[in-house]
Amino acid sequence: MKTIFLILLTILIILLDWAALHDIIKNNEPNYFGEYSIIILSVLYFAAFMYFWFKRKAKESAP
């Protein structure tokens, strides 16, 4: 259940990033605060995800 939730959350974040980058590239928004906020939050999410994933992998491989 936890794995499915993380997979769905990751897919949702990737789709939101795609939409935000599309708006930034096409100049569709008068204010880009929301788009840049989504991208910054997704970078933080992926950084935390990778940190905990590598931490768990290191714990599993330790003797």
PDB file of C-alpha atoms in Angstrom:
ATOM      1  CA  MET A   1       0.000   0.000   0.000  1.00  0.00           C
ATOM      2  CA  LYS A   2       2.815   2.403   0.903  1.00  0.00           C
ATOM      3  CA  THR A   3       4.654   1.603  -2.325  1.00  0.00           C
ATOM      4  CA  ILE A   4       1.583   2.211  -4.466  1.00  0.00           C
ATOM      5  CA  PHE A   5       1.012   5.560  -2.743  1.00  0.00           C
ATOM      6  CA  LEU A   6       4.620   6.647  -3.378  1.00  0.00           C
ATOM      7  CA  ILE A   7       4.431   5.595  -7.026  1.00  0.00           C
ATOM      8  CA  LEU A   8       1.177   7.505  -7.567  1.00  0.00           C
ATOM      9  CA  LEU A   9       2.535  10.571  -5.742  1.00  0.00           C
ATOM     10  CA  THR A  10       5.673  10.526  -7.867  1.00  0.00           C
ATOM     11  CA  ILE A  11       3.660  10.265 -11.088  1.00  0.00           C
ATOM     12  CA  LEU A  12       1.448  13.148  -9.955  1.00  0.00           C
ATOM     13  CA  ILE A  13       4.474  15.321  -9.184  1.00  0.00           C
ATOM     14  CA  ILE A  14       6.030  14.545 -12.568  1.00  0.00           C
ATOM     15  CA  LEU A  15       2.778  15.519 -14.305  1.00  0.00           C
ATOM     16  CA  LEU A  16       2.571  18.773 -12.323  1.00  0.00           C
ATOM     17  CA  ASP A  17       6.186  19.550 -13.246  1.00  0.00           C
ATOM     18  CA  TRP A  18       5.402  18.889 -16.886  1.00  0.00           C
ATOM     19  CA  ALA A  19       2.460  21.288 -16.781  1.00  0.00           C
ATOM     20  CA  ALA A  20       4.450  23.940 -14.918  1.00  0.00           C
ATOM     21  CA  LEU A  21       7.375  23.737 -17.339  1.00  0.00           C
ATOM     22  CA  HIS A  22       4.967  23.931 -20.273  1.00  0.00           C
ATOM     23  CA  ASP A  23       3.443  27.126 -18.894  1.00  0.00           C
ATOM     24  CA  ILE A  24       6.889  28.619 -18.279  1.00  0.00           C
ATOM     25  CA  ILE A  25       8.166  27.772 -21.751  1.00  0.00           C
ATOM     26  CA  LYS A  26       5.026  28.909 -23.593  1.00  0.00           C
ATOM     27  CA  ASN A  27       4.644  32.134 -21.539  1.00  0.00           C
ATOM     28  CA  ASN A  28       1.017  31.324 -20.708  1.00  0.00           C
ATOM     29  CA  GLU A  29       0.996  32.826 -17.225  1.00  0.00           C
ATOM     30  CA  PRO A  30       1.180  36.458 -16.113  1.00  0.00           C
ATOM     31  CA  ASN A  31       2.607  35.342 -12.742  1.00  0.00           C
ATOM     32  CA  TYR A  32       5.031  32.419 -12.533  1.00  0.00           C
ATOM     33  CA  PHE A  33       5.119  32.084  -8.753  1.00  0.00           C
ATOM     34  CA  GLY A  34       2.974  28.937  -8.734  1.00  0.00           C
ATOM     35  CA  GLU A  35       4.922  27.249 -11.514  1.00  0.00           C
ATOM     36  CA  TYR A  36       8.315  27.892  -9.945  1.00  0.00           C
ATOM     37  CA  SER A  37       6.961  26.847  -6.535  1.00  0.00           C
ATOM     38  CA  ILE A  38       5.841  23.503  -7.954  1.00  0.00           C
ATOM     39  CA  ILE A  39       9.253  22.901  -9.501  1.00  0.00           C
ATOM     40  CA  ILE A  40      11.127  23.839  -6.317  1.00  0.00           C
ATOM     41  CA  LEU A  41       8.880  21.652  -4.150  1.00  0.00           C
ATOM     42  CA  SER A  42       9.290  18.729  -6.525  1.00  0.00           C
ATOM     43  CA  VAL A  43      13.078  19.056  -6.407  1.00  0.00           C
ATOM     44  CA  LEU A  44      12.861  18.950  -2.604  1.00  0.00           C
ATOM     45  CA  TYR A  45      10.556  15.919  -2.786  1.00  0.00           C
ATOM     46  CA  PHE A  46      12.891  14.010  -5.087  1.00  0.00           C
ATOM     47  CA  ALA A  47      15.930  14.949  -2.993  1.00  0.00           C
ATOM     48  CA  ALA A  48      14.245  13.648   0.168  1.00  0.00           C
ATOM     49  CA  PHE A  49      13.042  10.546  -1.669  1.00  0.00           C
ATOM     50  CA  MET A  50      16.543   9.738  -2.908  1.00  0.00           C
ATOM     51  CA  TYR A  51      18.064  10.421   0.526  1.00  0.00           C
ATOM     52  CA  PHE A  52      15.718   8.002   2.293  1.00  0.00           C
ATOM     53  CA  TRP A  53      16.001   5.434  -0.494  1.00  0.00           C
ATOM     54  CA  PHE A  54      19.824   5.389  -0.371  1.00  0.00           C
ATOM     55  CA  LYS A  55      19.724   5.361   3.423  1.00  0.00           C
ATOM     56  CA  ARG A  56      17.442   2.306   3.362  1.00  0.00           C
ATOM     57  CA  LYS A  57      19.608   0.562   0.759  1.00  0.00           C
ATOM     58  CA  ALA A  58      22.722   1.177   2.844  1.00  0.00           C
ATOM     59  CA  LYS A  59      20.991  -0.270   5.909  1.00  0.00           C
ATOM     60  CA  GLU A  60      19.910  -3.379   3.979  1.00  0.00           C
ATOM     61  CA  SER A  61      23.381  -4.037   2.570  1.00  0.00           C
ATOM     62  CA  ALA A  62      25.207  -3.509   5.887  1.00  0.00           C
ATOM     63  CA  PRO A  63      26.389  -6.738   7.529  1.00  0.00           C
TER      64      PRO A  63
END
